[in-house]
PDB file of C-alpha atoms in Angstrom:
ATOM      1  CA  MET A   1      16.588  15.971  26.893  1.00 49.00           C
ATOM      2  CA  VAL A   2      17.982  13.146  26.540  1.00 54.00           C
ATOM      3  CA  THR A   3      15.228  11.202  24.533  1.00 65.00           C
ATOM      4  CA  ALA A   4      15.548  13.945  22.208  1.00 63.00           C
ATOM      5  CA  LYS A   5      19.236  13.725  21.540  1.00 70.00           C
ATOM      6  CA  LYS A   6      18.859   9.745  21.545  1.00 73.00           C
ATOM      7  CA  LEU A   7      16.256  10.794  18.687  1.00 66.00           C
ATOM      8  CA  LYS A   8      18.252  12.541  16.557  1.00 69.00           C
ATOM      9  CA  ALA A   9      21.450  10.441  16.944  1.00 74.00           C
ATOM     10  CA  GLU A  10      18.747   7.629  15.452  1.00 75.00           C
ATOM     11  CA  GLY A  11      17.870   9.669  11.949  1.00 72.00           C
ATOM     12  CA  THR A  12      14.534  11.171  13.525  1.00 76.00           C
ATOM     13  CA  LYS A  13      13.601  14.837  11.694  1.00 80.00           C
ATOM     14  CA  ALA A  14      13.638  17.443  14.567  1.00 83.00           C
ATOM     15  CA  GLY A  15       9.518  18.861  14.381  1.00 89.00           C
ATOM     16  CA  VAL A  16       8.193  14.994  14.127  1.00 91.00           C
ATOM     17  CA  PRO A  17       5.692  14.811  16.366  1.00 92.00           C
ATOM     18  CA  ASP A  18       6.133  13.419  19.799  1.00 90.00           C
ATOM     19  CA  LEU A  19       3.463  10.831  19.847  1.00 88.00           C
ATOM     20  CA  THR A  20       2.094   9.262  17.119  1.00 89.00           C
ATOM     21  CA  VAL A  21      -1.220   7.514  16.698  1.00 84.00           C
ATOM     22  CA  ILE A  22      -2.008   5.216  14.173  1.00 86.00           C
ATOM     23  CA  HIS A  23      -5.740   5.008  13.237  1.00 78.00           C
ATOM     24  CA  ALA A  24      -8.095   2.808  10.331  1.00 76.00           C
ATOM     25  CA  GLY A  25      -5.465   4.169   8.602  1.00 83.00           C
ATOM     26  CA  ARG A  26      -5.246   8.126  10.091  1.00 84.00           C
ATOM     27  CA  TYR A  27      -2.570   9.001  11.120  1.00 90.00           C
ATOM     28  CA  ILE A  28      -2.739  12.332  14.191  1.00 89.00           C
ATOM     29  CA  GLY A  29       0.482  13.467  15.501  1.00 92.00           C
ATOM     30  CA  LEU A  30       0.413  14.895  19.365  1.00 92.00           C
ATOM     31  CA  GLU A  31       2.338  16.775  20.587  1.00 92.00           C
ATOM     32  CA  VAL A  32       3.018  17.357  24.103  1.00 90.00           C
ATOM     33  CA  LYS A  33       3.043  20.974  25.391  1.00 88.00           C
ATOM     34  CA  LYS A  34       3.639  21.702  29.030  1.00 83.00           C
ATOM     35  CA  PRO A  35       1.017  23.419  30.370  1.00 78.00           C
ATOM     36  CA  LYS A  36       0.245  26.886  28.814  1.00 66.00           C
ATOM     37  CA  THR A  37       2.514  29.676  29.773  1.00 61.00           C
ATOM     38  CA  THR A  38       4.319  32.751  28.596  1.00 54.00           C
ATOM     39  CA  THR A  39       7.265  30.779  28.347  1.00 55.00           C
ATOM     40  CA  ALA A  40       8.929  29.734  25.213  1.00 58.00           C
ATOM     41  CA  LYS A  41       8.691  25.883  26.722  1.00 63.00           C
ATOM     42  CA  GLY A  42       4.778  25.690  26.806  1.00 71.00           C
ATOM     43  CA  ARG A  43       4.952  26.907  22.192  1.00 83.00           C
ATOM     44  CA  LEU A  44       5.745  25.385  19.473  1.00 89.00           C
ATOM     45  CA  SER A  45       9.455  25.604  17.511  1.00 89.00           C
ATOM     46  CA  PRO A  46       9.609  27.222  14.402  1.00 92.00           C
ATOM     47  CA  ALA A  47       9.632  23.534  12.569  1.00 92.00           C
ATOM     48  CA  GLN A  48       7.662  21.241  15.161  1.00 93.00           C
ATOM     49  CA  LYS A  49       5.400  24.206  12.776  1.00 94.00           C
ATOM     50  CA  LYS A  50       6.562  23.145   9.470  1.00 95.00           C
ATOM     51  CA  MET A  51       6.739  19.552  10.504  1.00 94.00           C
ATOM     52  CA  ILE A  52       2.440  20.038  11.260  1.00 94.00           C
ATOM     53  CA  GLU A  53       1.750  22.522   8.114  1.00 94.00           C
ATOM     54  CA  ARG A  54       3.390  19.616   6.814  1.00 94.00           C
ATOM     55  CA  ILE A  55       1.773  16.597   7.777  1.00 94.00           C
ATOM     56  CA  GLU A  56      -1.644  18.202   7.574  1.00 93.00           C
ATOM     57  CA  THR A  57      -1.093  18.891   4.203  1.00 93.00           C
ATOM     58  CA  ALA A  58      -1.097  15.658   3.081  1.00 93.00           C
ATOM     59  CA  GLY A  59      -4.092  14.479   5.236  1.00 91.00           C
ATOM     60  CA  GLY A  60      -2.609  13.793   8.480  1.00 91.00           C
ATOM     61  CA  HIS A  61      -3.837  15.745  11.425  1.00 90.00           C
ATOM     62  CA  VAL A  62      -2.050  16.901  14.957  1.00 93.00           C
ATOM     63  CA  GLU A  63      -2.235  18.162  18.189  1.00 91.00           C
ATOM     64  CA  VAL A  64      -1.027  19.477  20.448  1.00 91.00           C
ATOM     65  CA  VAL A  65      -2.288  18.598  24.382  1.00 90.00           C
ATOM     66  CA  TYR A  66      -1.241  20.373  27.445  1.00 89.00           C
ATOM     67  CA  SER A  67      -2.652  17.137  29.887  1.00 87.00           C
ATOM     68  CA  LEU A  68      -3.824  13.515  30.345  1.00 85.00           C
ATOM     69  CA  GLU A  69      -7.597  15.116  29.925  1.00 87.00           C
ATOM     70  CA  ASP A  70      -6.546  16.455  27.085  1.00 89.00           C
ATOM     71  CA  VAL A  71      -4.892  13.253  24.871  1.00 85.00           C
ATOM     72  CA  ILE A  72      -7.785  11.808  27.123  1.00 83.00           C
ATOM     73  CA  LYS A  73     -10.450  13.804  24.889  1.00 86.00           C
ATOM     74  CA  ILE A  74      -8.411  13.187  21.493  1.00 85.00           C
ATOM     75  CA  ILE A  75      -8.729   9.371  22.110  1.00 80.00           C
ATOM     76  CA  ASP A  76     -12.539   9.450  22.817  1.00 80.00           C
ATOM     77  CA  LYS A  77     -13.651  11.754  20.150  1.00 80.00           C
ATOM     78  CA  LEU A  78     -11.607   9.068  17.535  1.00 70.00           C
ATOM     79  CA  MET A  79     -13.798   6.674  18.858  1.00 65.00           C
ATOM     80  CA  ILE A  80     -16.841   7.812  18.304  1.00 49.00           C
ATOM     81  CA  SER A  81     -15.869   8.747  14.668  1.00 51.00           C
ATOM     82  CA  VAL A  82     -14.540   4.792  14.377  1.00 48.00           C
ATOM     83  CA  ASP A  83     -18.377   4.105  15.575  1.00 49.00           C
ATOM     84  CA  ARG A  84     -19.458   6.812  12.903  1.00 51.00           C
ATOM     85  CA  ASP A  85     -17.704   6.069   9.895  1.00 54.00           C
ATOM     86  CA  TYR A  86     -16.461   2.837  10.014  1.00 55.00           C
ATOM     87  CA  LYS A  87     -17.814  -1.415  10.402  1.00 57.00           C
ATOM     88  CA  TYR A  88     -17.110  -4.018  12.442  1.00 57.00           C
ATOM     89  CA  ILE A  89     -15.790  -6.729  10.929  1.00 57.00           C
ATOM     90  CA  ASP A  90     -14.595  -8.445  13.609  1.00 57.00           C
ATOM     91  CA  ASP A  91     -13.596  -7.809  17.556  1.00 57.00           C
ATOM     92  CA  ARG A  92     -10.464  -7.153  16.034  1.00 55.00           C
ATOM     93  CA  TRP A  93     -10.374  -5.740  12.820  1.00 55.00           C
ATOM     94  CA  TYR A  94     -12.895  -2.164  10.736  1.00 56.00           C
ATOM     95  CA  ALA A  95     -13.385  -1.527   7.799  1.00 55.00           C
ATOM     96  CA  ALA A  96     -14.774   1.727   5.902  1.00 53.00           C
ATOM     97  CA  VAL A  97     -18.286   2.007   5.826  1.00 50.00           C
TER      98      VAL A  97
END
């Protein structure tokens, strides 16, 4: 994969999730996989499993997603959390209640 080679050349560590979301001070990593199969291409590598463990130990969260629908569900879940746990200061900023 050309992108993975480029990221590695730039110093990205093996196992880092494909997408990173920082939302309300929380780290959420999204690891994008092909739809679930029995082949290795749809599974997490040992480096990915280790990185996910490190991220979650540090208080972050990682989701493995297999489709755009999975990503949308996670975003919806985050928005519900914001509505419940935060108050809006203005149209761009919000703070913990």
